[in-house]
C-alpha cells in the first residue's frame, strides 16, 4: 500500500470517529427520583439490562420520561447545555432548584405534564422550553427565567 493511500485511510477513519453521533438516549424508570443516574436506562424496559448516564450534562444526551409513568425530582438538578429532557409522562418537581443551562431543551409532549409542587422552589431556564398542544406545565414557585426561549405549540 502506498504511503499516501495509507494516510488517506487513517485520515478518513479519524474523521469518521469524530463525526459519529455521541448522544445517548435514556429512559425513565417509573416512580423514580430522576436526580439519581440509576433512575435512567438506555432501554425502555425496566427489567432489561441497560446503561445509566454518568451525569445530566453530557452534550447531546436525551432523557425521556415515558408515557404512563410518573416520576419526580426531589433535589437539585441541572440539565446541561445541549441536553434534552422530553416528557411524555408526568414529572412532579418537589426539589429546591431546577436549572436548564443554555442550549438545553425541555419539551412537554401531548399528554405530558411538568408539575411544580412546591412554593419554595427555583426553576431557572436558560435554554428552550417547549410545551406542545396537549402538554401541561403547572404549579407554583419562584421562577427565574434568563434568556429562555419558551413557546407553546398548538
Coordinates of N, CA, C and O in Angstrom, one line a residue:
X1 N 0.9 -1.2 0.0 CA 0.0 0.0 0.0 C 0.9 1.2 0.0 O 1.9 1.3 0.8
X2 N 0.6 2.2 -0.8 CA 1.4 3.4 -0.9 C 1.1 4.2 0.4 O 0.0 4.3 0.9
X3 N 2.2 5.0 0.8 CA 2.1 5.8 2.0 C 0.9 6.8 1.9 O 0.2 7.1 2.9
X4 N 0.7 7.4 0.7 CA -0.4 8.4 0.5 C -1.7 7.7 0.8 O -2.6 8.3 1.4
X5 N -1.9 6.5 0.2 CA -3.2 5.8 0.4 C -3.4 5.5 1.9 O -4.5 5.6 2.4
X6 N -2.3 5.0 2.5 CA -2.4 4.6 3.9 C -2.8 5.8 4.8 O -3.7 5.7 5.7
X7 N -2.2 7.0 4.5 CA -2.5 8.2 5.3 C -4.0 8.6 5.0 O -4.6 9.1 5.9
X8 N -4.4 8.5 3.8 CA -5.8 8.8 3.5 C -6.8 7.9 4.3 O -7.8 8.4 4.8
X9 N -6.5 6.7 4.3 CA -7.4 5.7 5.1 C -7.4 6.1 6.5 O -8.5 6.1 7.2
X10 N -6.2 6.4 7.1 CA -6.2 6.8 8.5 C -6.9 8.1 8.7 O -7.7 8.2 9.7
X11 N -6.8 9.0 7.8 CA -7.5 10.3 8.0 C -9.0 10.1 7.9 O -9.7 10.7 8.7
X12 N -9.5 9.3 7.0 CA -10.9 9.0 6.9 C -11.4 8.3 8.2 O -12.5 8.7 8.7
X13 N -10.7 7.4 8.7 CA -11.1 6.7 9.9 C -11.2 7.6 11.1 O -12.1 7.6 11.9
X14 N -10.2 8.6 11.2 CA -10.2 9.5 12.3 C -11.4 10.5 12.1 O -12.1 10.8 13.1
X15 N -11.7 10.9 10.9 CA -12.8 11.8 10.7 C -14.1 11.1 11.0 O -15.0 11.7 11.6
X16 N -14.3 9.8 10.6 CA -15.5 9.1 10.9 C -15.7 9.0 12.4 O -16.8 9.2 12.9
X17 N -14.6 8.7 13.2 CA -14.7 8.6 14.6 C -15.2 9.9 15.2 O -16.1 9.9 16.1
X18 N -14.7 11.1 14.8 CA -15.2 12.3 15.4 C -16.5 12.8 14.9 O -17.2 13.6 15.5
X19 N -17.0 12.3 13.7 CA -18.3 12.7 13.2 C -19.4 11.8 13.7 O -20.6 12.2 13.5
X20 N -19.1 10.7 14.4 CA -20.1 9.9 14.9 C -20.9 10.6 15.9 O -20.4 11.4 16.7
X21 N -22.2 10.3 16.0 CA -23.1 11.0 17.0 C -22.7 10.4 18.3 O -22.6 9.2 18.5
X22 N -22.6 11.3 19.3 CA -22.2 10.9 20.6 C -23.3 10.8 21.6 O -23.2 10.5 22.7
X23 N -24.5 11.3 21.2 CA -25.6 11.3 22.1 C -26.1 9.9 22.5 O -26.0 9.0 21.7
X24 N -26.7 9.8 23.6 CA -27.3 8.6 24.1 C -28.7 8.9 24.6 O -28.9 10.0 25.2
X25 N -29.6 8.1 24.4 CA -31.0 8.3 24.8 C -31.2 7.4 26.1 O -30.9 6.2 26.1
X26 N -31.7 8.0 27.1 CA -32.0 7.3 28.4 C -33.5 7.4 28.7 O -34.1 8.5 28.4
X27 N -34.1 6.4 29.2 CA -35.5 6.3 29.5 C -35.7 6.2 31.0 O -35.0 5.5 31.7
X28 N -36.7 6.9 31.5 CA -37.0 6.9 33.0 C -37.5 5.5 33.5 O -38.1 4.8 32.7
X29 N -37.3 5.3 34.8 CA -37.9 4.2 35.5 C -39.1 4.7 36.2 O -39.0 5.7 37.0
X30 N -40.3 4.1 36.1 CA -41.5 4.6 36.7 C -41.4 4.7 38.2 O -40.8 3.9 38.9
X31 N -41.9 5.9 38.7 CA -41.9 6.1 40.1 C -40.6 6.5 40.7 O -40.5 6.7 42.0
X32 N -39.6 6.8 39.9 CA -38.2 7.0 40.5 C -38.0 8.5 40.6 O -38.6 9.4 40.1
X33 N -36.9 8.8 41.4 CA -36.4 10.2 41.6 C -35.4 10.4 40.5 O -34.3 9.7 40.5
X34 N -35.7 11.2 39.6 CA -34.9 11.4 38.3 C -33.6 12.1 38.6 O -32.8 12.3 37.6
X35 N -33.3 12.6 39.8 CA -32.0 13.2 40.1 C -30.9 12.1 40.2 O -29.7 12.4 40.2
X36 N -31.3 10.9 40.4 CA -30.4 9.8 40.5 C -30.1 9.2 39.1 O -31.0 8.8 38.4
X37 N -28.8 9.0 38.8 CA -28.5 8.5 37.5 C -29.0 7.0 37.4 O -29.2 6.5 36.3
X38 N -29.2 6.3 38.5 CA -29.7 5.0 38.4 C -31.1 4.9 38.1 O -31.7 3.8 37.9
X39 N -31.8 6.0 38.0 CA -33.2 6.1 37.6 C -33.4 6.1 36.1 O -34.6 6.2 35.6
X40 N -32.3 6.0 35.3 CA -32.4 6.1 33.9 C -31.7 4.9 33.3 O -30.7 4.5 33.8
X41 N -32.2 4.4 32.2 CA -31.6 3.3 31.5 C -31.6 3.6 30.0 O -32.5 4.3 29.5
X42 N -30.7 2.9 29.2 CA -30.7 3.0 27.8 C -31.8 2.1 27.1 O -31.8 2.1 25.9
X43 N -32.6 1.4 27.9 CA -33.6 0.6 27.4 C -35.0 1.1 28.0 O -35.0 1.7 29.1
X44 N -36.1 0.8 27.3 CA -37.4 1.3 27.8 C -38.0 0.3 28.8 O -38.9 0.6 29.4
X45 N -37.4 -0.9 28.9 CA -37.9 -1.9 29.7 C -37.1 -2.0 31.0 O -35.9 -2.2 31.0
X46 N -37.7 -1.7 32.2 CA -37.0 -1.6 33.4 C -36.3 -2.9 33.8 O -35.4 -2.9 34.6
X47 N -36.9 -4.1 33.3 CA -36.2 -5.3 33.7 C -35.1 -5.7 32.8 O -34.4 -6.7 33.0
X48 N -34.9 -4.9 31.7 CA -33.8 -5.2 30.8 C -32.5 -4.6 31.3 O -32.5 -3.7 32.1
X49 N -31.4 -5.1 30.8 CA -30.1 -4.6 31.2 C -29.8 -3.4 30.3 O -29.8 -3.5 29.1
X50 N -29.5 -2.3 30.9 CA -29.1 -1.1 30.1 C -28.1 -0.3 30.9 O -27.8 -0.6 32.0
X51 N -27.6 0.7 30.3 CA -26.6 1.6 30.9 C -27.3 2.8 31.6 O -28.3 3.2 31.1
X52 N -26.7 3.3 32.6 CA -27.1 4.5 33.3 C -26.2 5.7 32.8 O -25.0 5.4 32.5
X53 N -26.7 6.9 32.8 CA -25.9 8.0 32.4 C -24.9 8.3 33.6 O -25.1 7.9 34.7
X54 N -23.8 8.9 33.3 CA -22.8 9.3 34.3 C -23.2 10.7 34.9 O -22.7 11.0 36.0
X55 N -24.0 11.4 34.1 CA -24.4 12.8 34.6 C -25.5 13.2 33.7 O -26.0 12.5 32.9
X56 N -26.0 14.5 34.0 CA -27.1 15.1 33.2 C -26.5 16.3 32.4 O -27.3 17.2 32.0
X57 N -25.3 16.3 32.1 CA -24.6 17.4 31.5 C -23.9 17.1 30.2 O -23.3 18.0 29.6
X58 N -24.0 15.8 29.7 CA -23.2 15.5 28.5 C -24.0 16.0 27.3 O -25.1 15.5 27.0
X59 N -23.4 16.9 26.6 CA -24.0 17.5 25.4 C -24.5 16.4 24.4 O -23.8 15.5 24.1
X60 N -25.7 16.6 24.0 CA -26.4 15.7 23.0 C -27.2 14.5 23.7 O -27.9 13.9 23.0
X61 N -27.0 14.3 25.0 CA -27.8 13.2 25.6 C -29.3 13.6 25.6 O -29.7 14.8 25.7
X62 N -30.1 12.6 25.6 CA -31.6 12.8 25.5 C -32.2 11.9 26.7 O -31.9 10.8 26.8
X63 N -33.0 12.6 27.5 CA -33.7 11.9 28.6 C -35.2 11.9 28.4 O -35.7 13.0 28.2
X64 N -35.8 10.8 28.4 CA -37.2 10.7 28.1 C -38.0 10.1 29.3 O -37.7 9.0 29.7
X65 N -39.0 10.9 29.7 CA -39.9 10.3 30.7 C -41.0 9.7 29.9 O -41.7 10.4 29.1
X66 N -41.2 8.4 30.1 CA -42.1 7.6 29.2 C -43.5 7.8 29.5 O -43.9 8.1 30.7
X67 N -44.3 7.7 28.5 CA -45.8 7.8 28.6 C -46.3 6.8 29.7 O -45.9 5.7 29.7
X68 N -47.2 7.3 30.5 CA -47.8 6.4 31.5 C -47.0 6.4 32.8 O -47.4 5.7 33.8
X69 N -45.9 7.0 32.8 CA -45.0 7.0 34.0 C -45.2 8.3 34.8 O -45.4 9.3 34.2
X70 N -45.0 8.1 36.1 CA -45.0 9.3 37.0 C -43.7 9.3 37.7 O -43.4 8.3 38.5
X71 N -42.9 10.3 37.6 CA -41.6 10.3 38.2 C -41.5 11.7 38.9 O -42.3 12.5 38.8
X72 N -40.4 11.8 39.7 CA -40.3 13.1 40.5 C -38.8 13.5 40.5 O -37.9 12.7 40.3
X73 N -38.6 14.8 40.8 CA -37.3 15.4 41.1 C -37.4 15.9 42.5 O -38.2 16.8 42.8
X74 N -36.7 15.3 43.5 CA -36.8 15.8 44.9 C -35.6 16.6 45.4 O -35.6 16.9 46.5
X75 N -34.6 16.8 44.6 CA -33.5 17.6 45.0 C -33.0 18.4 43.8 O -33.7 18.5 42.8
X76 N -31.9 19.1 43.9 CA -31.4 19.9 42.9 C -31.0 19.2 41.6 O -30.5 18.1 41.7
X77 N -31.4 19.7 40.5 CA -31.0 19.1 39.2 C -30.6 20.2 38.2 O -31.3 21.2 38.1
X78 N -29.5 20.0 37.6 CA -29.0 20.8 36.5 C -29.0 20.0 35.2 O -28.4 19.0 35.1
X79 N -29.7 20.5 34.2 CA -29.7 19.9 32.9 C -28.7 20.7 32.0 O -28.8 21.9 31.9
X80 N -27.7 20.0 31.5 CA -26.6 20.7 30.8 C -26.9 21.3 29.5 O -27.9 20.9 28.9
X81 N -26.0 22.1 29.0 CA -26.1 22.6 27.6 C -26.1 21.5 26.6 O -25.3 20.6 26.7
X82 N -27.1 21.6 25.7 CA -27.2 20.5 24.6 C -27.9 19.3 25.1 O -27.9 18.3 24.3
X83 N -28.4 19.2 26.3 CA -29.1 18.1 26.8 C -30.6 18.3 26.6 O -31.1 19.4 26.8
X84 N -31.3 17.2 26.2 CA -32.8 17.3 26.0 C -33.5 16.4 27.0 O -33.2 15.3 27.2
X85 N -34.5 17.0 27.7 CA -35.5 16.3 28.5 C -36.8 16.4 27.9 O -37.4 17.4 27.7
X86 N -37.3 15.2 27.5 CA -38.6 15.1 26.8 C -39.6 14.4 27.8 O -39.3 13.3 28.2
X87 N -40.8 15.0 28.0 CA -41.7 14.5 29.0 C -43.0 14.0 28.2 O -43.7 14.8 27.7
X88 N -43.2 12.7 28.2 CA -44.4 12.1 27.7 C -45.3 11.7 28.8 O -46.5 11.7 28.7
X89 N -44.7 11.4 30.0 CA -45.5 11.0 31.2 C -45.7 12.2 32.1 O -45.9 13.3 31.6
X90 N -45.5 12.0 33.4 CA -45.7 13.1 34.4 C -44.4 13.2 35.2 O -43.9 12.3 35.7
X91 N -44.0 14.5 35.3 CA -42.8 14.8 36.1 C -43.3 15.8 37.2 O -43.8 16.9 37.0
X92 N -43.2 15.3 38.5 CA -43.5 16.1 39.6 C -42.2 16.7 40.2 O -41.4 15.9 40.7
X93 N -42.1 18.0 40.3 CA -40.9 18.6 40.8 C -41.2 19.1 42.2 O -42.1 19.9 42.5
X94 N -40.5 18.5 43.2 CA -40.6 18.8 44.6 C -39.3 19.3 45.2 O -39.2 19.5 46.4
X95 N -38.3 19.4 44.3 CA -37.0 19.8 44.8 C -36.8 21.3 45.0 O -37.8 22.1 44.9
X96 N -35.6 21.7 45.4 CA -35.4 23.1 45.7 C -34.9 23.9 44.5 O -35.2 25.1 44.4
X97 N -34.3 23.2 43.5 CA -33.9 24.0 42.3 C -33.8 23.1 41.1 O -33.3 22.0 41.2
X98 N -34.2 23.6 39.9 CA -34.0 23.0 38.6 C -33.4 24.1 37.7 O -33.9 25.2 37.6
X99 N -32.3 23.7 37.1 CA -31.6 24.7 36.2 C -31.5 24.0 34.9 O -31.0 22.9 34.7
X100 N -31.9 24.8 33.9 CA -31.8 24.4 32.5 C -30.7 25.3 31.9 O -31.0 26.5 31.7
X101 N -29.6 24.8 31.6 CA -28.5 25.6 31.0 C -28.8 26.0 29.6 O -29.6 25.4 28.9
X102 N -28.0 27.0 29.1 CA -28.2 27.4 27.7 C -28.0 26.3 26.7 O -27.2 25.4 27.0
X103 N -28.8 26.3 25.7 CA -28.8 25.2 24.7 C -29.4 23.9 25.2 O -29.5 22.9 24.4
X104 N -29.9 23.8 26.4 CA -30.6 22.7 26.9 C -32.1 22.8 26.5 O -32.5 24.0 26.3
X105 N -32.8 21.7 26.4 CA -34.2 21.8 26.0 C -35.1 20.9 26.9 O -34.7 19.8 27.2
X106 N -36.2 21.5 27.3 CA -37.2 20.7 27.9 C -38.4 20.7 27.0 O -38.9 21.8 26.6
X107 N -39.0 19.6 26.6 CA -40.2 19.5 25.8 C -41.2 18.7 26.5 O -41.0 17.6 26.9
X108 N -42.4 19.3 26.7 CA -43.5 18.6 27.3 C -44.4 18.2 26.1 O -45.0 19.1 25.4
X109 N -44.5 16.9 25.9 CA -45.3 16.4 24.7 C -46.8 16.3 25.0 O -47.2 16.4 26.2
X110 N -47.6 16.0 24.0 CA -49.0 15.8 24.1 C -49.2 14.7 25.2 O -48.7 13.6 25.1
X111 N -50.0 15.0 26.2 CA -50.2 14.1 27.3 C -49.2 14.2 28.4 O -49.4 13.6 29.5
X112 N -48.1 14.9 28.2 CA -47.1 15.0 29.2 C -47.4 16.2 30.2 O -48.1 17.1 29.9
X113 N -46.9 16.0 31.4 CA -47.2 17.0 32.5 C -45.9 17.3 33.2 O -45.2 16.4 33.7
X114 N -45.6 18.6 33.4 CA -44.5 19.0 34.3 C -45.2 19.8 35.4 O -45.8 20.8 35.1
X115 N -45.1 19.3 36.6 CA -45.9 19.9 37.7 C -44.9 20.3 38.8 O -44.2 19.5 39.4
X116 N -44.9 21.6 39.1 CA -44.1 22.1 40.2 C -44.9 22.1 41.4 O -46.0 22.8 41.5
X117 N -44.5 21.3 42.4 CA -45.4 21.0 43.5 C -44.9 21.6 44.8 O -45.1 21.1 45.9
X118 N -44.1 22.6 44.7 CA -43.6 23.3 45.9 C -43.6 24.8 45.7 O -43.4 25.2 44.5
X119 N -43.8 25.6 46.7 CA -43.7 27.1 46.5 C -42.4 27.6 46.9 O -42.1 28.8 46.8
X120 N -41.5 26.7 47.3 CA -40.1 27.2 47.7 C -39.1 26.8 46.7 O -37.9 26.8 47.0
X121 N -39.5 26.5 45.5 CA -38.5 26.0 44.5 C -38.1 27.2 43.6 O -38.8 28.2 43.5
X122 N -37.0 27.0 43.0 CA -36.5 27.9 42.0 C -36.3 27.2 40.7 O -35.5 26.2 40.7
X123 N -36.9 27.6 39.6 CA -36.7 27.0 38.3 C -36.0 28.0 37.4 O -36.6 29.1 37.2
X124 N -34.8 27.8 37.0 CA -34.0 28.7 36.2 C -33.9 28.1 34.8 O -33.3 27.1 34.6
X125 N -34.4 28.9 33.9 CA -34.5 28.4 32.5 C -33.6 29.3 31.6 O -34.0 30.4 31.3
X126 N -32.5 28.7 31.1 CA -31.7 29.5 30.2 C -31.6 28.9 28.8 O -30.9 29.3 28.0
X127 N -32.4 27.8 28.7 CA -32.5 27.1 27.4 C -33.8 27.3 26.8 O -34.5 28.3 26.9
X128 N -34.3 26.2 26.1 CA -35.6 26.3 25.4 C -36.6 25.4 26.1 O -36.3 24.2 26.4
X129 N -37.8 25.9 26.4 CA -38.9 25.1 26.9 C -40.0 25.1 25.9 O -40.4 26.2 25.4
X130 N -40.4 23.9 25.5 CA -41.5 23.8 24.5 C -42.6 23.0 25.1 O -42.4 21.9 25.6
X131 N -43.8 23.5 25.1 CA -45.0 22.8 25.6 C -45.9 22.6 24.4 O -46.5 23.6 23.8
X132 N -46.0 21.4 24.0 CA -46.8 21.1 22.8 C -48.2 21.0 23.1 O -48.6 20.9 24.3
X133 N -49.1 21.1 22.1 CA -50.5 21.0 22.3 C -50.8 19.7 23.0 O -50.4 18.6 22.7
X134 N -51.6 19.9 24.1 CA -52.0 18.7 24.9 C -51.0 18.5 26.0 O -51.2 17.6 26.9
X135 N -49.9 19.2 26.1 CA -49.0 19.1 27.2 C -49.3 20.1 28.2 O -50.0 21.1 28.0
X136 N -48.8 20.0 29.5 CA -49.1 20.9 30.5 C -47.9 21.2 31.4 O -47.1 20.3 31.7
X137 N -47.7 22.5 31.8 CA -46.7 22.9 32.8 C -47.5 23.6 33.9 O -48.1 24.6 33.6
X138 N -47.6 23.0 35.1 CA -48.4 23.5 36.1 C -47.7 23.7 37.4 O -46.6 23.2 37.6
X139 N -48.3 24.5 38.3 CA -47.7 24.6 39.7 C -47.4 26.0 40.0 O -47.7 27.0 39.3
X140 N -46.6 26.1 41.1 CA -46.2 27.4 41.5 C -44.7 27.4 42.0 O -44.1 26.3 41.9
X141 N -44.2 28.5 42.5 CA -42.8 28.5 42.9 C -42.2 29.8 42.4 O -42.8 30.6 41.7
X142 N -40.9 30.0 42.7 CA -40.2 31.1 42.2 C -39.5 30.8 40.9 O -38.7 29.9 40.9
X143 N -39.9 31.4 39.8 CA -39.4 31.0 38.5 C -38.5 32.1 38.0 O -38.9 33.2 37.8
X144 N -37.2 31.8 37.9 CA -36.3 32.8 37.3 C -36.0 32.4 35.9 O -35.6 31.2 35.6
X145 N -36.3 33.2 34.9 CA -36.1 32.9 33.5 C -35.1 33.9 32.9 O -35.3 35.1 33.0
X146 N -34.0 33.3 32.5 CA -33.0 34.0 31.9 C -32.7 33.6 30.4 O -32.4 32.4 30.2
X147 N -32.9 34.4 29.5 CA -32.7 34.1 28.1 C -33.4 32.9 27.6 O -33.0 32.2 26.6
X148 N -34.5 32.5 28.2 CA -35.2 31.2 27.8 C -36.0 31.5 26.6 O -36.5 32.6 26.4
X149 N -36.1 30.5 25.8 CA -37.0 30.6 24.6 C -38.1 29.6 24.9 O -38.0 28.4 24.9
X150 N -39.2 30.2 25.4 CA -40.4 29.5 25.8 C -41.5 29.6 24.7 O -41.7 30.7 24.2
X151 N -42.0 28.4 24.3 CA -43.1 28.5 23.3 C -44.1 27.4 23.5 O -43.7 26.3 24.0
X152 N -45.3 27.7 23.2 CA -46.3 26.6 23.2 C -46.7 26.3 21.8 O -46.9 27.2 21.0
X153 N -46.7 25.0 21.5 CA -47.0 24.6 20.1 C -48.5 24.1 20.1 O -48.9 23.3 20.9
X154 N -49.2 24.7 19.2 CA -50.6 24.3 19.1 C -50.9 23.7 17.8 O -50.2 23.8 16.8

